[in-house]
CSV table of N, CA and C in Angstrom, one decimal:
chain,number,residue,atom,x,y,z
A,1,VAL,N,-12.4,12.3,-3.6
A,1,VAL,CA,-11.5,11.3,-4.0
A,1,VAL,C,-11.8,10.8,-5.4
A,2,ARG,N,-10.8,10.8,-6.2
A,2,ARG,CA,-11.0,10.3,-7.6
A,2,ARG,C,-10.5,8.8,-7.7
A,3,ILE,N,-11.3,8.0,-8.5
A,3,ILE,CA,-11.0,6.6,-8.6
A,3,ILE,C,-10.9,6.2,-10.0
A,4,LEU,N,-9.8,5.5,-10.3
A,4,LEU,CA,-9.6,4.9,-11.7
A,4,LEU,C,-9.4,3.4,-11.5
A,5,VAL,N,-10.1,2.6,-12.3
A,5,VAL,CA,-9.9,1.2,-12.4
A,5,VAL,C,-9.6,0.8,-13.8
A,6,GLY,N,-8.5,0.0,-14.0
A,6,GLY,CA,-8.2,-0.3,-15.4
A,6,GLY,C,-7.0,-1.2,-15.4
A,7,ASP,N,-6.5,-1.5,-16.6
A,7,ASP,CA,-5.4,-2.3,-16.9
A,7,ASP,C,-4.2,-1.4,-17.1
A,8,LEU,N,-3.1,-1.8,-16.5
A,8,LEU,CA,-1.8,-1.0,-16.6
A,8,LEU,C,-0.8,-1.9,-17.3
A,9,GLU,N,-0.3,-1.4,-18.4
A,9,GLU,CA,0.8,-2.2,-19.1
A,9,GLU,C,2.1,-1.6,-18.7
A,10,THR,N,3.1,-2.5,-18.4
A,10,THR,CA,4.4,-2.1,-18.1
A,10,THR,C,5.4,-2.8,-19.0
A,11,ARG,N,6.2,-2.1,-19.7
A,11,ARG,CA,7.2,-2.7,-20.5
A,11,ARG,C,8.5,-2.9,-19.8
A,12,ILE,N,9.0,-4.1,-19.7
A,12,ILE,CA,10.3,-4.4,-19.0
A,12,ILE,C,11.3,-4.7,-20.1
A,13,GLU,N,12.3,-3.8,-20.2
A,13,GLU,CA,13.3,-4.0,-21.2
A,13,GLU,C,14.6,-4.7,-20.6
A,14,TYR,N,15.0,-5.8,-21.2
A,14,TYR,CA,16.1,-6.5,-20.8
A,14,TYR,C,17.4,-6.0,-21.5
A,15,ASP,N,17.3,-5.8,-22.7
A,15,ASP,CA,18.4,-5.3,-23.6
A,15,ASP,C,17.7,-4.7,-24.8
A,16,SER,N,18.5,-4.4,-25.8
A,16,SER,CA,17.9,-3.7,-27.0
A,16,SER,C,17.1,-4.7,-27.8
A,17,ASP,N,17.3,-6.0,-27.6
A,17,ASP,CA,16.5,-7.0,-28.5
A,17,ASP,C,15.4,-7.7,-27.7
A,18,ALA,N,15.3,-7.6,-26.4
A,18,ALA,CA,14.4,-8.4,-25.6
A,18,ALA,C,13.6,-7.5,-24.6
A,19,ASP,N,12.3,-7.7,-24.6
A,19,ASP,CA,11.5,-7.0,-23.6
A,19,ASP,C,10.2,-7.8,-23.4
A,20,ASP,N,9.6,-7.5,-22.3
A,20,ASP,CA,8.3,-8.1,-21.9
A,20,ASP,C,7.3,-7.0,-21.6
A,21,VAL,N,6.0,-7.3,-21.9
A,21,VAL,CA,5.0,-6.4,-21.5
A,21,VAL,C,4.1,-7.2,-20.5
A,22,VAL,N,4.0,-6.6,-19.3
A,22,VAL,CA,3.2,-7.1,-18.2
A,22,VAL,C,2.0,-6.3,-18.1
A,23,THR,N,0.8,-6.9,-18.1
A,23,THR,CA,-0.5,-6.2,-17.9
A,23,THR,C,-1.1,-6.6,-16.6
A,24,ARG,N,-1.4,-5.6,-15.7
A,24,ARG,CA,-2.0,-5.9,-14.4
A,24,ARG,C,-3.2,-5.0,-14.3
A,25,THR,N,-4.2,-5.4,-13.6
A,25,THR,CA,-5.4,-4.6,-13.2
A,25,THR,C,-5.1,-3.8,-12.0
A,26,VAL,N,-5.3,-2.5,-12.0
A,26,VAL,CA,-5.1,-1.6,-10.9
A,26,VAL,C,-6.3,-0.9,-10.5
A,27,VAL,N,-6.3,-0.5,-9.2
A,27,VAL,CA,-7.3,0.5,-8.7
A,27,VAL,C,-6.5,1.6,-8.1
A,28,PHE,N,-6.8,2.8,-8.6
A,28,PHE,CA,-6.0,4.0,-8.3
A,28,PHE,C,-6.9,5.0,-7.6
A,29,PHE,N,-6.5,5.5,-6.4
A,29,PHE,CA,-7.3,6.5,-5.7
A,29,PHE,C,-6.4,7.7,-5.5
A,30,THR,N,-7.0,8.9,-5.7
A,30,THR,CA,-6.2,10.1,-5.4
A,30,THR,C,-7.1,11.2,-4.8
A,31,GLY,N,-6.6,12.0,-3.9
A,31,GLY,CA,-7.3,13.0,-3.3
A,31,GLY,C,-6.7,13.5,-2.0
A,32,PRO,N,-7.0,14.7,-1.5
A,32,PRO,CA,-6.4,15.3,-0.3
A,32,PRO,C,-6.6,14.5,1.0
A,33,ARG,N,-7.6,13.7,1.1
A,33,ARG,CA,-7.9,12.9,2.3
A,33,ARG,C,-6.9,11.7,2.3
A,34,LEU,N,-6.2,11.4,1.3
A,34,LEU,CA,-5.3,10.2,1.2
A,34,LEU,C,-3.9,10.5,1.5
A,35,THR,N,-3.6,11.3,2.5
A,35,THR,CA,-2.3,11.6,2.9
A,35,THR,C,-1.7,10.5,3.9
A,36,PHE,N,-1.0,9.6,3.3
A,36,PHE,CA,-0.4,8.5,4.1
A,36,PHE,C,1.2,8.7,4.0
A,37,PRO,N,1.9,8.0,4.9
A,37,PRO,CA,3.3,8.0,4.6
A,37,PRO,C,3.6,7.2,3.3
A,38,GLN,N,4.7,7.6,2.7
A,38,GLN,CA,5.1,6.8,1.5
A,38,GLN,C,5.4,5.4,1.9
A,39,PHE,N,4.8,4.4,1.1
A,39,PHE,CA,5.1,3.0,1.4
A,39,PHE,C,4.8,2.2,0.2
A,40,ALA,N,5.4,1.0,0.2
A,40,ALA,CA,5.2,0.0,-0.8
A,40,ALA,C,5.0,-1.3,-0.1
A,41,LEU,N,3.8,-1.9,-0.3
A,41,LEU,CA,3.4,-3.2,0.3
A,41,LEU,C,3.4,-4.1,-0.9
A,42,GLN,N,4.2,-5.2,-0.8
A,42,GLN,CA,4.2,-6.1,-1.9
A,42,GLN,C,4.0,-7.6,-1.4
A,43,PRO,N,3.5,-8.4,-2.3
A,43,PRO,CA,3.4,-9.8,-1.9
A,43,PRO,C,4.8,-10.3,-1.6
A,44,GLU,N,5.0,-11.1,-0.6
A,44,GLU,CA,6.3,-11.6,-0.2
A,44,GLU,C,6.8,-12.6,-1.2
A,45,ARG,N,8.1,-12.5,-1.5
A,45,ARG,CA,8.8,-13.4,-2.3
A,45,ARG,C,10.1,-13.7,-1.6
A,46,PRO,N,10.4,-15.0,-1.4
A,46,PRO,CA,11.6,-15.3,-0.6
A,46,PRO,C,12.8,-14.6,-1.0
A,47,GLN,N,13.1,-14.4,-2.3
A,47,GLN,CA,14.3,-13.7,-2.8
A,47,GLN,C,14.2,-12.2,-2.6
A,48,GLY,N,13.0,-11.7,-2.1
A,48,GLY,CA,12.8,-10.3,-2.0
A,48,GLY,C,13.2,-9.6,-0.7
A,49,LYS,N,13.5,-10.4,0.3
A,49,LYS,CA,13.8,-9.8,1.6
A,49,LYS,C,15.0,-8.8,1.5
A,50,GLY,N,14.8,-7.6,2.0
A,50,GLY,CA,15.9,-6.6,2.0
A,50,GLY,C,16.0,-5.8,0.8
A,51,ALA,N,15.1,-6.1,-0.2
A,51,ALA,CA,15.2,-5.3,-1.5
A,51,ALA,C,14.9,-3.8,-1.3
A,52,GLY,N,14.1,-3.5,-0.3
A,52,GLY,CA,13.9,-2.1,0.0
A,52,GLY,C,15.1,-1.3,0.4
A,53,ARG,N,16.0,-1.9,1.1
A,53,ARG,CA,17.3,-1.3,1.5
A,53,ARG,C,18.1,-1.0,0.2
A,54,PHE,N,18.2,-2.0,-0.7
A,54,PHE,CA,18.9,-1.8,-1.9
A,54,PHE,C,18.4,-0.6,-2.7
A,55,LEU,N,17.1,-0.4,-2.7
A,55,LEU,CA,16.5,0.7,-3.4
A,55,LEU,C,16.5,2.0,-2.6
A,56,GLY,N,17.2,2.1,-1.5
A,56,GLY,CA,17.3,3.3,-0.7
A,56,GLY,C,16.2,3.5,0.3
A,57,LYS,N,15.4,2.4,0.5
A,57,LYS,CA,14.3,2.5,1.5
A,57,LYS,C,14.5,1.5,2.6
A,58,GLU,N,14.2,1.9,3.8
A,58,GLU,CA,14.4,1.0,4.9
A,58,GLU,C,13.3,-0.1,4.8
A,59,ASP,N,13.7,-1.3,5.0
A,59,ASP,CA,12.8,-2.4,5.1
A,59,ASP,C,12.0,-2.3,6.3
A,60,ALA,N,10.6,-2.1,6.2
A,60,ALA,CA,9.8,-1.8,7.4
A,60,ALA,C,9.0,-3.1,7.6
A,61,GLY,N,9.5,-4.2,7.4
A,61,GLY,CA,8.8,-5.5,7.5
A,61,GLY,C,8.1,-5.6,8.8
A,62,VAL,N,6.9,-5.9,8.8
A,62,VAL,CA,6.1,-6.1,10.1
A,62,VAL,C,6.1,-7.6,10.4
A,63,ASP,N,6.8,-8.0,11.5
A,63,ASP,CA,6.9,-9.4,11.7
A,63,ASP,C,6.3,-9.9,12.9
A,64,ASP,N,5.4,-9.1,13.6
A,64,ASP,CA,4.8,-9.6,14.8
A,64,ASP,C,3.5,-10.4,14.6
A,65,ARG,N,3.1,-10.5,13.4
A,65,ARG,CA,1.9,-11.3,13.0
A,65,ARG,C,2.3,-12.2,11.9
A,66,ALA,N,2.5,-13.5,12.2
A,66,ALA,CA,3.1,-14.4,11.2
A,66,ALA,C,2.4,-14.4,9.9
A,67,THR,N,1.1,-14.5,9.9
A,67,THR,CA,0.4,-14.6,8.6
A,67,THR,C,0.6,-13.4,7.7
A,68,PHE,N,0.5,-12.2,8.3
A,68,PHE,CA,0.8,-11.0,7.5
A,68,PHE,C,2.2,-11.0,7.0
A,69,ALA,N,3.1,-11.3,7.9
A,69,ALA,CA,4.6,-11.2,7.6
A,69,ALA,C,4.9,-12.3,6.6
A,70,ASP,N,4.2,-13.4,6.6
A,70,ASP,CA,4.5,-14.4,5.6
A,70,ASP,C,4.0,-14.0,4.2
A,71,ALA,N,2.9,-13.2,4.2
A,71,ALA,CA,2.2,-12.8,2.9
A,71,ALA,C,2.8,-11.6,2.3
A,72,TYR,N,3.4,-10.6,3.1
A,72,TYR,CA,3.7,-9.3,2.6
A,72,TYR,C,5.1,-8.8,3.0
A,73,ARG,N,5.6,-7.9,2.2
A,73,ARG,CA,6.8,-7.2,2.5
A,73,ARG,C,6.5,-5.7,2.4
A,74,LEU,N,6.8,-5.0,3.5
A,74,LEU,CA,6.5,-3.5,3.6
A,74,LEU,C,7.8,-2.8,3.6
A,75,SER,N,7.9,-1.8,2.7
A,75,SER,CA,9.1,-0.9,2.7
A,75,SER,C,8.6,0.5,2.6
A,76,SER,N,9.5,1.4,3.1
A,76,SER,CA,9.1,2.8,3.1
A,76,SER,C,10.3,3.7,3.5
A,77,SER,N,10.3,4.9,2.9
A,77,SER,CA,11.3,5.8,3.3
A,77,SER,C,11.0,6.4,4.7
A,78,GLU,N,9.8,6.1,5.2
A,78,GLU,CA,9.3,6.6,6.5
A,78,GLU,C,8.9,5.3,7.3
A,79,ALA,N,9.9,4.4,7.5
A,79,ALA,CA,9.6,3.1,8.0
A,79,ALA,C,8.8,3.0,9.3
A,80,GLU,N,9.2,3.9,10.3
A,80,GLU,CA,8.6,3.8,11.6
A,80,GLU,C,7.1,4.1,11.5
A,81,VAL,N,6.7,5.2,10.8
A,81,VAL,CA,5.3,5.5,10.7
A,81,VAL,C,4.5,4.5,9.8
A,82,ALA,N,5.2,4.0,8.8
A,82,ALA,CA,4.6,2.9,7.9
A,82,ALA,C,4.3,1.7,8.8
A,83,ARG,N,5.3,1.3,9.6
A,83,ARG,CA,5.1,0.2,10.5
A,83,ARG,C,3.9,0.4,11.4
A,84,ARG,N,3.7,1.6,12.0
A,84,ARG,CA,2.6,1.8,12.9
A,84,ARG,C,1.3,1.9,12.1
A,85,LEU,N,1.3,2.3,10.9
A,85,LEU,CA,0.1,2.4,10.0
A,85,LEU,C,-0.5,1.0,9.9
A,86,PHE,N,0.4,0.0,9.7
A,86,PHE,CA,-0.1,-1.3,9.5
A,86,PHE,C,-0.4,-2.0,10.8
A,87,ASP,N,-1.4,-1.5,11.5
A,87,ASP,CA,-1.7,-2.0,12.9
A,87,ASP,C,-2.4,-3.4,12.8
A,88,ALA,N,-2.7,-4.0,13.9
A,88,ALA,CA,-3.3,-5.3,14.0
A,88,ALA,C,-4.5,-5.5,13.1
A,89,GLU,N,-5.4,-4.6,13.1
A,89,GLU,CA,-6.7,-4.7,12.3
A,89,GLU,C,-6.4,-4.8,10.8
A,90,LEU,N,-5.5,-3.9,10.4
A,90,LEU,CA,-5.2,-3.8,9.0
A,90,LEU,C,-4.4,-5.1,8.6
A,91,GLN,N,-3.5,-5.5,9.4
A,91,GLN,CA,-2.7,-6.7,9.1
A,91,GLN,C,-3.6,-7.9,9.0
A,92,GLN,N,-4.6,-8.0,9.9
A,92,GLN,CA,-5.5,-9.2,9.9
A,92,GLN,C,-6.3,-9.2,8.6
A,93,ARG,N,-6.8,-8.0,8.1
A,93,ARG,CA,-7.6,-7.9,6.9
A,93,ARG,C,-6.7,-8.3,5.7
A,94,LEU,N,-5.5,-7.8,5.6
A,94,LEU,CA,-4.6,-8.1,4.5
A,94,LEU,C,-4.2,-9.5,4.5
A,95,ALA,N,-4.0,-10.1,5.7
A,95,ALA,CA,-3.6,-11.5,5.7
A,95,ALA,C,-4.7,-12.4,5.1
A,96,ARG,N,-6.0,-12.0,5.2
A,96,ARG,CA,-7.1,-12.7,4.6
A,96,ARG,C,-7.2,-12.6,3.1
A,97,CYS,N,-6.5,-11.6,2.6
A,97,CYS,CA,-6.6,-11.3,1.1
A,97,CYS,C,-5.2,-11.1,0.6
A,98,PRO,N,-4.4,-12.1,0.6
A,98,PRO,CA,-3.0,-11.9,0.1
A,98,PRO,C,-2.9,-11.7,-1.4
A,99,GLY,N,-1.8,-11.1,-1.8
A,99,GLY,CA,-1.6,-10.9,-3.3
A,99,GLY,C,-1.7,-9.5,-3.7
A,100,TRP,N,-2.1,-8.6,-2.8
A,100,TRP,CA,-2.2,-7.2,-3.2
A,100,TRP,C,-0.8,-6.5,-3.2
A,101,GLU,N,-0.6,-5.7,-4.2
A,101,GLU,CA,0.5,-4.7,-4.1
A,101,GLU,C,-0.1,-3.4,-3.9
A,102,ILE,N,0.3,-2.7,-2.8
A,102,ILE,CA,-0.3,-1.4,-2.5
A,102,ILE,C,0.8,-0.4,-2.3
A,103,ARG,N,0.7,0.8,-3.0
A,103,ARG,CA,1.7,1.8,-3.0
A,103,ARG,C,1.0,3.1,-2.7
A,104,SER,N,1.7,3.9,-1.8
A,104,SER,CA,1.2,5.2,-1.5
A,104,SER,C,2.3,6.3,-1.7
A,105,GLU,N,1.8,7.4,-2.3
A,105,GLU,CA,2.7,8.5,-2.5
A,105,GLU,C,1.9,9.7,-2.9
A,106,HIS,N,2.2,10.9,-2.4
A,106,HIS,CA,1.6,12.2,-2.8
A,106,HIS,C,0.1,12.1,-3.0
A,107,GLU,N,-0.6,11.8,-1.9
A,107,GLU,CA,-2.0,11.8,-1.9
A,107,GLU,C,-2.7,10.9,-2.9
A,108,SER,N,-1.9,9.8,-3.1
A,108,SER,CA,-2.4,8.8,-4.1
A,108,SER,C,-2.1,7.4,-3.5
A,109,VAL,N,-3.0,6.4,-3.8
A,109,VAL,CA,-2.8,5.1,-3.4
A,109,VAL,C,-3.1,4.2,-4.6
A,110,LEU,N,-2.2,3.3,-4.9
A,110,LEU,CA,-2.4,2.4,-6.0
A,110,LEU,C,-2.5,0.9,-5.5
A,111,PHE,N,-3.6,0.2,-5.8
A,111,PHE,CA,-3.8,-1.2,-5.5
A,111,PHE,C,-3.6,-1.9,-6.8
A,112,ALA,N,-2.8,-3.0,-6.8
A,112,ALA,CA,-2.6,-3.8,-8.0
A,112,ALA,C,-2.6,-5.3,-7.7
A,113,ARG,N,-3.0,-6.0,-8.6
A,113,ARG,CA,-2.9,-7.5,-8.6
A,113,ARG,C,-1.8,-7.9,-9.5
A,114,SER,N,-1.3,-9.1,-9.4
A,114,SER,CA,-0.1,-9.5,-10.2
A,114,SER,C,-0.5,-9.8,-11.6
A,115,GLU,N,-1.7,-9.9,-11.9
A,115,GLU,CA,-2.2,-10.3,-13.2
A,115,GLU,C,-3.3,-9.3,-13.7
A,116,GLN,N,-3.6,-9.4,-15.0
A,116,GLN,CA,-4.7,-8.7,-15.5
A,116,GLN,C,-6.0,-9.5,-15.1
A,117,GLU,N,-7.0,-8.8,-14.6
A,117,GLU,CA,-8.2,-9.4,-14.2
A,117,GLU,C,-9.3,-9.1,-15.3
A,118,PRO,N,-10.2,-10.1,-15.5
A,118,PRO,CA,-11.3,-9.8,-16.5
A,118,PRO,C,-12.1,-8.6,-16.0
A,119,ALA,N,-12.7,-7.9,-16.9
A,119,ALA,CA,-13.5,-6.7,-16.6
A,119,ALA,C,-14.6,-7.0,-15.7
A,120,GLY,N,-15.2,-8.2,-15.7
A,120,GLY,CA,-16.2,-8.7,-14.9
A,120,GLY,C,-15.8,-8.8,-13.4
A,121,ALA,N,-14.5,-8.9,-13.1
A,121,ALA,CA,-14.0,-9.0,-11.8
A,121,ALA,C,-13.6,-7.6,-11.2
A,122,TRP,N,-13.7,-6.5,-12.0
A,122,TRP,CA,-13.3,-5.2,-11.5
A,122,TRP,C,-14.1,-4.7,-10.3
A,123,GLU,N,-15.4,-5.0,-10.3
A,123,GLU,CA,-16.2,-4.5,-9.2
A,123,GLU,C,-15.8,-5.1,-7.9
A,124,GLY,N,-15.5,-6.4,-7.9
A,124,GLY,CA,-15.0,-7.1,-6.7
A,124,GLY,C,-13.6,-6.5,-6.2
A,125,LEU,N,-12.7,-6.2,-7.2
A,125,LEU,CA,-11.4,-5.6,-6.9
A,125,LEU,C,-11.6,-4.2,-6.3
A,126,LEU,N,-12.6,-3.5,-6.8
A,126,LEU,CA,-12.8,-2.1,-6.3
A,126,LEU,C,-13.4,-2.2,-4.9
A,127,ASP,N,-14.3,-3.1,-4.7
A,127,ASP,CA,-14.9,-3.3,-3.3
A,127,ASP,C,-13.8,-3.7,-2.3
A,128,GLU,N,-13.0,-4.6,-2.7
A,128,GLU,CA,-11.9,-5.1,-1.7
A,128,GLU,C,-10.9,-3.9,-1.5
A,129,SER,N,-10.5,-3.2,-2.5
A,129,SER,CA,-9.6,-2.1,-2.3
A,129,SER,C,-10.2,-1.0,-1.5
A,130,LEU,N,-11.5,-0.7,-1.7
A,130,LEU,CA,-12.2,0.3,-0.9
A,130,LEU,C,-12.2,-0.1,0.6
A,131,GLN,N,-12.4,-1.4,0.9
A,131,GLN,CA,-12.4,-1.8,2.3
A,131,GLN,C,-11.0,-1.6,2.9
A,132,ILE,N,-10.0,-2.0,2.2
A,132,ILE,CA,-8.6,-1.8,2.7
A,132,ILE,C,-8.3,-0.3,2.8
A,133,LEU,N,-8.7,0.5,1.8
A,133,LEU,CA,-8.4,1.9,1.9
A,133,LEU,C,-9.1,2.5,3.2
A,134,SER,N,-10.3,2.1,3.4
A,134,SER,CA,-11.0,2.6,4.6
A,134,SER,C,-10.2,2.2,5.9
A,135,LEU,N,-9.7,1.0,5.9
A,135,LEU,CA,-8.9,0.6,7.1
A,135,LEU,C,-7.6,1.4,7.2
A,136,LEU,N,-7.0,1.8,6.1
A,136,LEU,CA,-5.8,2.6,6.1
A,136,LEU,C,-6.1,4.0,6.7
A,137,ILE,N,-7.3,4.6,6.2
A,137,ILE,CA,-7.7,5.9,6.7
A,137,ILE,C,-8.0,5.8,8.2
A,138,GLN,N,-8.6,4.8,8.7
A,138,GLN,CA,-8.9,4.6,10.1
A,138,GLN,C,-7.6,4.4,10.9
A,139,SER,N,-6.7,3.8,10.3
A,139,SER,CA,-5.4,3.6,11.0
A,139,SER,C,-4.6,4.9,11.2
A,140,VAL,N,-4.6,5.7,10.2
A,140,VAL,CA,-4.0,7.0,10.3
A,140,VAL,C,-4.7,7.9,11.3
A,141,ASP,N,-6.0,7.8,11.4
A,141,ASP,CA,-6.8,8.5,12.4
A,141,ASP,C,-6.4,8.1,13.8
A,142,ARG,N,-6.3,6.8,14.0
A,142,ARG,CA,-5.9,6.2,15.3
A,142,ARG,C,-4.5,6.7,15.6
A,143,LEU,N,-3.6,6.8,14.7
A,143,LEU,CA,-2.2,7.3,14.9
A,143,LEU,C,-2.2,8.7,15.4
A,144,LEU,N,-3.1,9.5,14.7
A,144,LEU,CA,-3.2,10.9,15.0
A,144,LEU,C,-3.8,11.2,16.4
A,145,GLU,N,-4.6,10.2,16.9
A,145,GLU,CA,-5.2,10.4,18.2
A,145,GLU,C,-4.3,9.9,19.3
A,146,SER,N,-3.2,9.3,19.0
A,146,SER,CA,-2.3,8.8,20.1
A,146,SER,C,-1.3,10.0,20.4
A,147,PRO,N,-1.5,10.6,21.6
A,147,PRO,CA,-0.7,11.7,22.0
A,147,PRO,C,0.8,11.4,22.0
A,148,SER,N,1.2,10.2,22.4
A,148,SER,CA,2.7,9.9,22.5
A,148,SER,C,3.3,9.8,21.1
A,149,ARG,N,2.6,9.7,20.1
A,149,ARG,CA,3.2,9.5,18.8
A,149,ARG,C,2.8,10.7,17.9
A,150,LEU,N,2.0,11.6,18.4
A,150,LEU,CA,1.4,12.7,17.6
A,150,LEU,C,2.5,13.5,16.8
A,151,ASP,N,3.5,14.0,17.5
A,151,ASP,CA,4.5,14.9,16.9
A,151,ASP,C,5.2,14.2,15.7
A,152,ALA,N,5.6,13.0,15.9
A,152,ALA,CA,6.4,12.3,14.9
A,152,ALA,C,5.4,12.0,13.7
A,153,VAL,N,4.2,11.6,14.0
A,153,VAL,CA,3.3,11.3,12.9
A,153,VAL,C,2.9,12.6,12.1
A,154,ARG,N,2.7,13.7,12.8
A,154,ARG,CA,2.3,15.0,12.1
A,154,ARG,C,3.5,15.5,11.3
A,155,GLN,N,4.7,15.2,11.6
A,155,GLN,CA,5.8,15.6,10.7
A,155,GLN,C,5.7,14.9,9.4
A,156,ILE,N,5.3,13.7,9.3
A,156,ILE,CA,5.2,13.0,8.1
A,156,ILE,C,3.8,13.2,7.4
A,157,LEU,N,2.8,13.4,8.2
A,157,LEU,CA,1.4,13.6,7.7
A,157,LEU,C,1.0,15.0,7.9
A,158,PRO,N,1.6,16.0,7.4
A,158,PRO,CA,1.3,17.4,7.8
A,158,PRO,C,-0.1,17.9,7.4
A,159,ASN,N,-0.7,17.3,6.4
A,159,ASN,CA,-2.0,17.8,5.9
A,159,ASN,C,-3.2,17.2,6.6
A,160,ARG,N,-2.9,16.3,7.6
A,160,ARG,CA,-4.0,15.6,8.3
A,160,ARG,C,-4.1,16.2,9.7
A,161,LYS,N,-5.3,16.2,10.2
A,161,LYS,CA,-5.5,16.7,11.6
A,161,LYS,C,-6.3,15.6,12.3
A,162,ALA,N,-6.1,15.5,13.6
A,162,ALA,CA,-6.8,14.5,14.4
A,162,ALA,C,-8.3,14.9,14.4
A,163,ASN,N,-9.1,13.9,14.5
A,163,ASN,CA,-10.6,14.1,14.5
A,163,ASN,C,-11.1,14.8,13.3
A,164,GLN,N,-10.5,14.6,12.1
A,164,GLN,CA,-11.0,15.2,10.9
A,164,GLN,C,-12.2,14.6,10.4
């Protein structure tokens, strides 16, 4: 697994005369062990409900645990598996540390905070993101061990094998 920690600048253009630059600190992991369903987990914003559908992704909002559901919005083009990925243990951990944006696609996972963090805080961000990443990996392993869900999960996670 390769890891990058740094500041990511994003330019938001409103029109030809106005734009903003947003800088956020991110932790980026990539490698073959990181085969997850495509998903985007974002801090909940009241005006954001249903935005995933507008972007062509089914809103996979997990609403059976109020603290997680209040803190985050989950969307995915593979909503059923993404919903199962965020099991009780993972939801409890994320509810204790709100504010993460986590995106997964093509053997890569990006963890971002809404703001730029000072370099002295990067080690803590890396530690916290590693803990969450470990829970994501454990959750996929639990999904793959469940015989009733195995076929559906394997279609979306073809490179992973149970008991790997």
